[in-house]
Amino acid sequence: MKNVVLLCECSFTRTALEMLLKPQAQIFGTADVEQCRLHMSRSLDGEVDLVILSVSNYRIDALLRLATLIGCCHPSCQILMDLGSASIPLRHFYLNLLNSHVGLIDLTQTVLALQSFIGQVIRGEKMLSTREIICGELLNWRERNVLQGLMKELSAQDIAKTLALNIKTISHYKRSGLSKLGARNIQDLLIPAVGSYPDVSATIQLQNITML
């Protein structure tokens, strides 16, 4: 039996996904990103087979902590992310923090489409790869740390002290990191893309799963 972690704020969507996954998987489902992080921090690498994340409505700093934990402590698990209204640069930043087994999932799809796709991943018929999503160059660890600090609203001086670097070097990693993500400035990593909110019909479709 596979071990699956499911983070989704919408209770209807979360319940429906749990029903889709059973009885193939043992599921830890939650709407609380910190509970999800705590559960994964107690699990060893290899104990979690699949993580499904819906990231639209969570605080960026909490998601950054969770993504960093998954990338460091669970490098072998598969990850499906529904990025909702996140901007393209922010999507790429999340993907850079995670491991190399990441795919995108659209929770506005029909139940049958979700069932087929998730089933293929769980059965190992579809392998996920971050490289299929990010065509450009990946961030190096200093670029990630600098951008992550700026996203947490730390000053360049504070980041420089933490990383034992000078201000000019921090500016260099900021520019190179933003360039790799296709972002014009740090605000592109904080503000959701306009007009890209998910279709509310998805929730209705998922609520009707018990009728299938």
PDB file of C-alpha atoms in Angstrom:
ATOM      1  CA  MET A   1       0.000   0.000   0.000  1.00  0.00           C
ATOM      2  CA  LYS A   2       1.280   3.464  -0.930  1.00  0.00           C
ATOM      3  CA  ASN A   3       1.646   6.268   1.618  1.00  0.00           C
ATOM      4  CA  VAL A   4       0.184   9.546   0.358  1.00  0.00           C
ATOM      5  CA  VAL A   5       0.250  13.015   1.912  1.00  0.00           C
ATOM      6  CA  LEU A   6      -2.520  15.345   0.763  1.00  0.00           C
ATOM      7  CA  LEU A   7      -2.511  19.095   1.485  1.00  0.00           C
ATOM      8  CA  CYS A   8      -5.623  20.878   0.255  1.00  0.00           C
ATOM      9  CA  GLU A   9      -7.552  23.707   1.870  1.00  0.00           C
ATOM     10  CA  CYS A  10     -10.922  22.811   0.333  1.00  0.00           C
ATOM     11  CA  SER A  11     -12.521  20.070   2.444  1.00  0.00           C
ATOM     12  CA  PHE A  12     -14.738  18.865  -0.421  1.00  0.00           C
ATOM     13  CA  THR A  13     -11.779  18.493  -2.781  1.00  0.00           C
ATOM     14  CA  ARG A  14      -9.669  16.845  -0.094  1.00  0.00           C
ATOM     15  CA  THR A  15     -12.404  14.338   0.764  1.00  0.00           C
ATOM     16  CA  ALA A  16     -12.990  13.533  -2.883  1.00  0.00           C
ATOM     17  CA  LEU A  17      -9.283  12.981  -3.516  1.00  0.00           C
ATOM     18  CA  GLU A  18      -9.093  10.698  -0.480  1.00  0.00           C
ATOM     19  CA  MET A  19     -11.914   8.632  -1.952  1.00  0.00           C
ATOM     20  CA  LEU A  20     -10.126   8.496  -5.290  1.00  0.00           C
ATOM     21  CA  LEU A  21      -6.955   7.218  -3.639  1.00  0.00           C
ATOM     22  CA  LYS A  22      -8.566   4.546  -1.466  1.00  0.00           C
ATOM     23  CA  PRO A  23      -8.047   1.609  -1.162  1.00  0.00           C
ATOM     24  CA  GLN A  24      -4.753   1.882  -3.060  1.00  0.00           C
ATOM     25  CA  ALA A  25      -3.176   4.182  -0.490  1.00  0.00           C
ATOM     26  CA  GLN A  26      -2.861   5.080   3.159  1.00  0.00           C
ATOM     27  CA  ILE A  27      -3.570   8.799   3.315  1.00  0.00           C
ATOM     28  CA  PHE A  28      -2.601  11.648   5.607  1.00  0.00           C
ATOM     29  CA  GLY A  29      -4.890  14.507   4.584  1.00  0.00           C
ATOM     30  CA  THR A  30      -4.956  17.998   6.049  1.00  0.00           C
ATOM     31  CA  ALA A  31      -5.835  21.612   5.303  1.00  0.00           C
ATOM     32  CA  ASP A  32      -3.086  22.863   7.638  1.00  0.00           C
ATOM     33  CA  VAL A  33       0.296  23.362   5.995  1.00  0.00           C
ATOM     34  CA  GLU A  34       2.116  23.233   9.339  1.00  0.00           C
ATOM     35  CA  GLN A  35       0.468  19.913  10.238  1.00  0.00           C
ATOM     36  CA  CYS A  36       1.589  18.623   6.852  1.00  0.00           C
ATOM     37  CA  ARG A  37       5.137  19.819   7.479  1.00  0.00           C
ATOM     38  CA  LEU A  38       5.172  18.273  10.961  1.00  0.00           C
ATOM     39  CA  HIS A  39       3.930  14.925   9.633  1.00  0.00           C
ATOM     40  CA  MET A  40       6.589  14.866   6.920  1.00  0.00           C
ATOM     41  CA  SER A  41       9.332  15.916   9.330  1.00  0.00           C
ATOM     42  CA  ARG A  42       8.526  12.821  11.423  1.00  0.00           C
ATOM     43  CA  SER A  43       8.549  10.537   8.373  1.00  0.00           C
ATOM     44  CA  LEU A  44      11.757   9.122   6.971  1.00  0.00           C
ATOM     45  CA  ASP A  45      12.674   9.233   3.303  1.00  0.00           C
ATOM     46  CA  GLY A  46      10.996   6.284   1.632  1.00  0.00           C
ATOM     47  CA  GLU A  47       7.987   6.308   3.966  1.00  0.00           C
ATOM     48  CA  VAL A  48       6.099   8.821   1.794  1.00  0.00           C
ATOM     49  CA  ASP A  49       5.437   7.708  -1.784  1.00  0.00           C
ATOM     50  CA  LEU A  50       3.332  10.603  -3.099  1.00  0.00           C
ATOM     51  CA  VAL A  51       2.558  14.172  -2.017  1.00  0.00           C
ATOM     52  CA  ILE A  52      -0.359  16.086  -3.555  1.00  0.00           C
ATOM     53  CA  LEU A  53      -0.212  19.823  -2.873  1.00  0.00           C
ATOM     54  CA  SER A  54      -2.774  22.497  -3.656  1.00  0.00           C
ATOM     55  CA  VAL A  55      -0.866  25.703  -2.996  1.00  0.00           C
ATOM     56  CA  SER A  56      -3.167  28.560  -4.054  1.00  0.00           C
ATOM     57  CA  ASN A  57      -4.460  29.847  -0.727  1.00  0.00           C
ATOM     58  CA  TYR A  58      -1.567  29.254   1.655  1.00  0.00           C
ATOM     59  CA  ARG A  59       0.965  31.753   2.984  1.00  0.00           C
ATOM     60  CA  ILE A  60       4.098  31.825   0.885  1.00  0.00           C
ATOM     61  CA  ASP A  61       6.454  31.544   3.878  1.00  0.00           C
ATOM     62  CA  ALA A  62       4.688  28.376   5.117  1.00  0.00           C
ATOM     63  CA  LEU A  63       4.833  26.809   1.664  1.00  0.00           C
ATOM     64  CA  LEU A  64       8.512  27.662   1.359  1.00  0.00           C
ATOM     65  CA  ARG A  65       9.242  25.824   4.612  1.00  0.00           C
ATOM     66  CA  LEU A  66       7.246  22.811   3.452  1.00  0.00           C
ATOM     67  CA  ALA A  67       8.867  22.750  -0.002  1.00  0.00           C
ATOM     68  CA  THR A  68      12.349  22.988   1.534  1.00  0.00           C
ATOM     69  CA  LEU A  69      11.559  20.125   3.937  1.00  0.00           C
ATOM     70  CA  ILE A  70      10.279  17.890   1.139  1.00  0.00           C
ATOM     71  CA  GLY A  71      13.265  18.649  -1.086  1.00  0.00           C
ATOM     72  CA  CYS A  72      15.753  17.897   1.694  1.00  0.00           C
ATOM     73  CA  CYS A  73      14.116  15.039   3.609  1.00  0.00           C
ATOM     74  CA  HIS A  74      12.037  13.246   0.964  1.00  0.00           C
ATOM     75  CA  PRO A  75      14.082  13.411  -2.255  1.00  0.00           C
ATOM     76  CA  SER A  76      12.669  10.106  -3.530  1.00  0.00           C
ATOM     77  CA  CYS A  77       8.932  10.748  -3.203  1.00  0.00           C
ATOM     78  CA  GLN A  78       6.725  11.820  -6.110  1.00  0.00           C
ATOM     79  CA  ILE A  79       4.971  15.191  -5.915  1.00  0.00           C
ATOM     80  CA  LEU A  80       1.869  16.467  -7.706  1.00  0.00           C
ATOM     81  CA  MET A  81       1.215  20.198  -7.396  1.00  0.00           C
ATOM     82  CA  ASP A  82      -1.897  22.186  -8.228  1.00  0.00           C
ATOM     83  CA  LEU A  83      -0.458  25.695  -8.488  1.00  0.00           C
ATOM     84  CA  GLY A  84      -3.750  27.477  -9.095  1.00  0.00           C
ATOM     85  CA  SER A  85      -3.262  31.234  -9.437  1.00  0.00           C
ATOM     86  CA  ALA A  86       0.465  31.312  -8.664  1.00  0.00           C
ATOM     87  CA  SER A  87       2.465  33.327 -11.197  1.00  0.00           C
ATOM     88  CA  ILE A  88       4.826  31.474 -13.543  1.00  0.00           C
ATOM     89  CA  PRO A  89       7.977  32.742 -11.750  1.00  0.00           C
ATOM     90  CA  LEU A  90       6.526  31.668  -8.388  1.00  0.00           C
ATOM     91  CA  ARG A  91       5.639  28.263  -9.827  1.00  0.00           C
ATOM     92  CA  HIS A  92       9.218  27.822 -10.988  1.00  0.00           C
ATOM     93  CA  PHE A  93      10.536  28.891  -7.593  1.00  0.00           C
ATOM     94  CA  TYR A  94       8.441  26.246  -5.788  1.00  0.00           C
ATOM     95  CA  LEU A  95       9.630  23.642  -8.274  1.00  0.00           C
ATOM     96  CA  ASN A  96      13.257  24.600  -7.668  1.00  0.00           C
ATOM     97  CA  LEU A  97      12.841  23.924  -3.939  1.00  0.00           C
ATOM     98  CA  LEU A  98      11.414  20.442  -4.424  1.00  0.00           C
ATOM     99  CA  ASN A  99      13.042  17.234  -5.570  1.00  0.00           C
ATOM    100  CA  SER A 100      13.337  16.051  -9.172  1.00  0.00           C
ATOM    101  CA  HIS A 101      10.127  13.958  -9.179  1.00  0.00           C
ATOM    102  CA  VAL A 102       7.495  16.677  -9.604  1.00  0.00           C
ATOM    103  CA  GLY A 103       4.476  16.959 -11.875  1.00  0.00           C
ATOM    104  CA  LEU A 104       1.596  19.389 -12.209  1.00  0.00           C
ATOM    105  CA  ILE A 105      -2.011  18.429 -11.577  1.00  0.00           C
ATOM    106  CA  ASP A 106      -5.102  20.479 -12.360  1.00  0.00           C
ATOM    107  CA  LEU A 107      -7.810  19.857  -9.766  1.00  0.00           C
ATOM    108  CA  THR A 108     -10.385  21.455 -12.085  1.00  0.00           C
ATOM    109  CA  GLN A 109     -10.271  18.339 -14.277  1.00  0.00           C
ATOM    110  CA  THR A 110     -13.086  15.798 -14.247  1.00  0.00           C
ATOM    111  CA  VAL A 111     -13.091  13.091 -11.611  1.00  0.00           C
ATOM    112  CA  LEU A 112     -12.359  10.390 -14.175  1.00  0.00           C
ATOM    113  CA  ALA A 113      -9.370  12.318 -15.542  1.00  0.00           C
ATOM    114  CA  LEU A 114      -7.959  12.827 -12.040  1.00  0.00           C
ATOM    115  CA  GLN A 115      -8.558   9.182 -11.155  1.00  0.00           C
ATOM    116  CA  SER A 116      -6.712   8.014 -14.272  1.00  0.00           C
ATOM    117  CA  PHE A 117      -3.770  10.383 -13.876  1.00  0.00           C
ATOM    118  CA  ILE A 118      -3.210   9.842 -10.138  1.00  0.00           C
ATOM    119  CA  GLY A 119      -3.654   6.097 -10.595  1.00  0.00           C
ATOM    120  CA  GLN A 120      -0.876   6.023 -13.211  1.00  0.00           C
ATOM    121  CA  VAL A 121       1.456   7.855 -10.839  1.00  0.00           C
ATOM    122  CA  ILE A 122       0.689   5.578  -7.883  1.00  0.00           C
ATOM    123  CA  ARG A 123       1.130   2.420  -9.963  1.00  0.00           C
ATOM    124  CA  GLY A 124       4.443   3.681 -11.316  1.00  0.00           C
ATOM    125  CA  GLU A 125       3.146   3.841 -14.887  1.00  0.00           C
ATOM    126  CA  LYS A 126       3.976   7.546 -15.083  1.00  0.00           C
ATOM    127  CA  MET A 127       7.217   8.940 -13.702  1.00  0.00           C
ATOM    128  CA  LEU A 128       7.323  12.621 -12.783  1.00  0.00           C
ATOM    129  CA  SER A 129      10.209  14.899 -13.723  1.00  0.00           C
ATOM    130  CA  THR A 130      10.780  18.542 -12.838  1.00  0.00           C
ATOM    131  CA  ARG A 131      12.790  18.906 -16.044  1.00  0.00           C
ATOM    132  CA  GLU A 132       9.599  18.417 -18.058  1.00  0.00           C
ATOM    133  CA  ILE A 133       8.191  21.545 -16.425  1.00  0.00           C
ATOM    134  CA  ILE A 134      11.258  23.776 -16.058  1.00  0.00           C
ATOM    135  CA  CYS A 135      12.969  24.133 -19.412  1.00  0.00           C
ATOM    136  CA  GLY A 136      15.491  26.701 -18.204  1.00  0.00           C
ATOM    137  CA  GLU A 137      18.409  26.510 -15.801  1.00  0.00           C
ATOM    138  CA  LEU A 138      17.735  25.513 -12.193  1.00  0.00           C
ATOM    139  CA  LEU A 139      18.564  27.889  -9.348  1.00  0.00           C
ATOM    140  CA  ASN A 140      21.723  27.213  -7.374  1.00  0.00           C
ATOM    141  CA  TRP A 141      21.488  27.062  -3.581  1.00  0.00           C
ATOM    142  CA  ARG A 142      22.661  30.656  -3.040  1.00  0.00           C
ATOM    143  CA  GLU A 143      20.128  32.039  -5.513  1.00  0.00           C
ATOM    144  CA  ARG A 144      17.400  30.047  -3.752  1.00  0.00           C
ATOM    145  CA  ASN A 145      18.471  31.280  -0.308  1.00  0.00           C
ATOM    146  CA  VAL A 146      18.693  34.912  -1.403  1.00  0.00           C
ATOM    147  CA  LEU A 147      15.297  34.894  -3.130  1.00  0.00           C
ATOM    148  CA  GLN A 148      13.706  32.994  -0.262  1.00  0.00           C
ATOM    149  CA  GLY A 149      14.996  35.574   2.194  1.00  0.00           C
ATOM    150  CA  LEU A 150      13.645  38.440   0.087  1.00  0.00           C
ATOM    151  CA  MET A 151      10.269  36.688  -0.185  1.00  0.00           C
ATOM    152  CA  LYS A 152      10.197  36.543   3.623  1.00  0.00           C
ATOM    153  CA  GLU A 153      10.772  40.323   3.560  1.00  0.00           C
ATOM    154  CA  LEU A 154      14.272  40.133   5.000  1.00  0.00           C
ATOM    155  CA  SER A 155      16.577  42.996   4.062  1.00  0.00           C
ATOM    156  CA  ALA A 156      19.581  42.477   1.805  1.00  0.00           C
ATOM    157  CA  GLN A 157      21.779  43.360   4.796  1.00  0.00           C
ATOM    158  CA  ASP A 158      20.212  40.615   6.940  1.00  0.00           C
ATOM    159  CA  ILE A 159      20.585  38.060   4.148  1.00  0.00           C
ATOM    160  CA  ALA A 160      24.209  39.095   3.632  1.00  0.00           C
ATOM    161  CA  LYS A 161      24.946  38.565   7.331  1.00  0.00           C
ATOM    162  CA  THR A 162      23.228  35.171   7.371  1.00  0.00           C
ATOM    163  CA  LEU A 163      25.087  33.910   4.292  1.00  0.00           C
ATOM    164  CA  ALA A 164      28.367  35.671   5.186  1.00  0.00           C
ATOM    165  CA  LEU A 165      28.365  37.525   1.861  1.00  0.00           C
ATOM    166  CA  ASN A 166      28.596  41.194   0.933  1.00  0.00           C
ATOM    167  CA  ILE A 167      25.693  43.278  -0.380  1.00  0.00           C
ATOM    168  CA  LYS A 168      26.959  43.324  -3.973  1.00  0.00           C
ATOM    169  CA  THR A 169      27.085  39.531  -4.031  1.00  0.00           C
ATOM    170  CA  ILE A 170      23.521  39.367  -2.689  1.00  0.00           C
ATOM    171  CA  SER A 171      22.416  41.708  -5.500  1.00  0.00           C
ATOM    172  CA  HIS A 172      24.165  39.486  -8.037  1.00  0.00           C
ATOM    173  CA  TYR A 173      22.388  36.332  -6.832  1.00  0.00           C
ATOM    174  CA  LYS A 174      19.083  38.188  -6.729  1.00  0.00           C
ATOM    175  CA  ARG A 175      19.442  39.307 -10.370  1.00  0.00           C
ATOM    176  CA  SER A 176      20.627  35.933 -11.636  1.00  0.00           C
ATOM    177  CA  GLY A 177      17.912  34.076  -9.720  1.00  0.00           C
ATOM    178  CA  LEU A 178      15.124  36.342 -10.980  1.00  0.00           C
ATOM    179  CA  SER A 179      16.459  36.003 -14.523  1.00  0.00           C
ATOM    180  CA  LYS A 180      16.349  32.204 -14.365  1.00  0.00           C
ATOM    181  CA  LEU A 181      12.754  32.323 -13.104  1.00  0.00           C
ATOM    182  CA  GLY A 182      11.664  34.821 -15.752  1.00  0.00           C
ATOM    183  CA  ALA A 183      10.714  37.358 -13.079  1.00  0.00           C
ATOM    184  CA  ARG A 184      11.095  41.126 -13.478  1.00  0.00           C
ATOM    185  CA  ASN A 185      11.349  41.783  -9.742  1.00  0.00           C
ATOM    186  CA  ILE A 186      10.702  40.145  -6.389  1.00  0.00           C
ATOM    187  CA  GLN A 187       7.013  41.175  -6.544  1.00  0.00           C
ATOM    188  CA  ASP A 188       6.537  38.683  -9.400  1.00  0.00           C
ATOM    189  CA  LEU A 189       7.165  35.955  -6.818  1.00  0.00           C
ATOM    190  CA  LEU A 190       4.596  37.340  -4.388  1.00  0.00           C
ATOM    191  CA  ILE A 191       1.587  38.410  -6.463  1.00  0.00           C
ATOM    192  CA  PRO A 192      -0.664  35.762  -8.093  1.00  0.00           C
ATOM    193  CA  ALA A 193      -1.187  35.920 -11.837  1.00  0.00           C
ATOM    194  CA  VAL A 194      -4.281  37.974 -12.682  1.00  0.00           C
ATOM    195  CA  GLY A 195      -7.216  36.145 -14.211  1.00  0.00           C
ATOM    196  CA  SER A 196      -5.970  32.621 -13.600  1.00  0.00           C
ATOM    197  CA  TYR A 197      -8.199  31.490 -10.762  1.00  0.00           C
ATOM    198  CA  PRO A 198      -9.456  27.901 -10.864  1.00  0.00           C
ATOM    199  CA  ASP A 199     -12.918  27.022 -12.115  1.00  0.00           C
ATOM    200  CA  VAL A 200     -15.347  26.612  -9.217  1.00  0.00           C
ATOM    201  CA  SER A 201     -17.044  23.788 -11.124  1.00  0.00           C
ATOM    202  CA  ALA A 202     -14.182  21.522 -10.028  1.00  0.00           C
ATOM    203  CA  THR A 203     -15.460  21.522  -6.460  1.00  0.00           C
ATOM    204  CA  ILE A 204     -18.942  20.617  -7.660  1.00  0.00           C
ATOM    205  CA  GLN A 205     -17.550  17.786  -9.805  1.00  0.00           C
ATOM    206  CA  LEU A 206     -15.549  16.415  -6.900  1.00  0.00           C
ATOM    207  CA  GLN A 207     -18.482  16.604  -4.506  1.00  0.00           C
ATOM    208  CA  ASN A 208     -20.389  14.298  -6.851  1.00  0.00           C
ATOM    209  CA  ILE A 209     -17.736  11.591  -6.800  1.00  0.00           C
ATOM    210  CA  THR A 210     -19.859   9.385  -4.541  1.00  0.00           C
ATOM    211  CA  MET A 211     -22.343   9.110  -7.378  1.00  0.00           C
ATOM    212  CA  LEU A 212     -19.802   7.372  -9.686  1.00  0.00           C
TER     213      LEU A 212
END
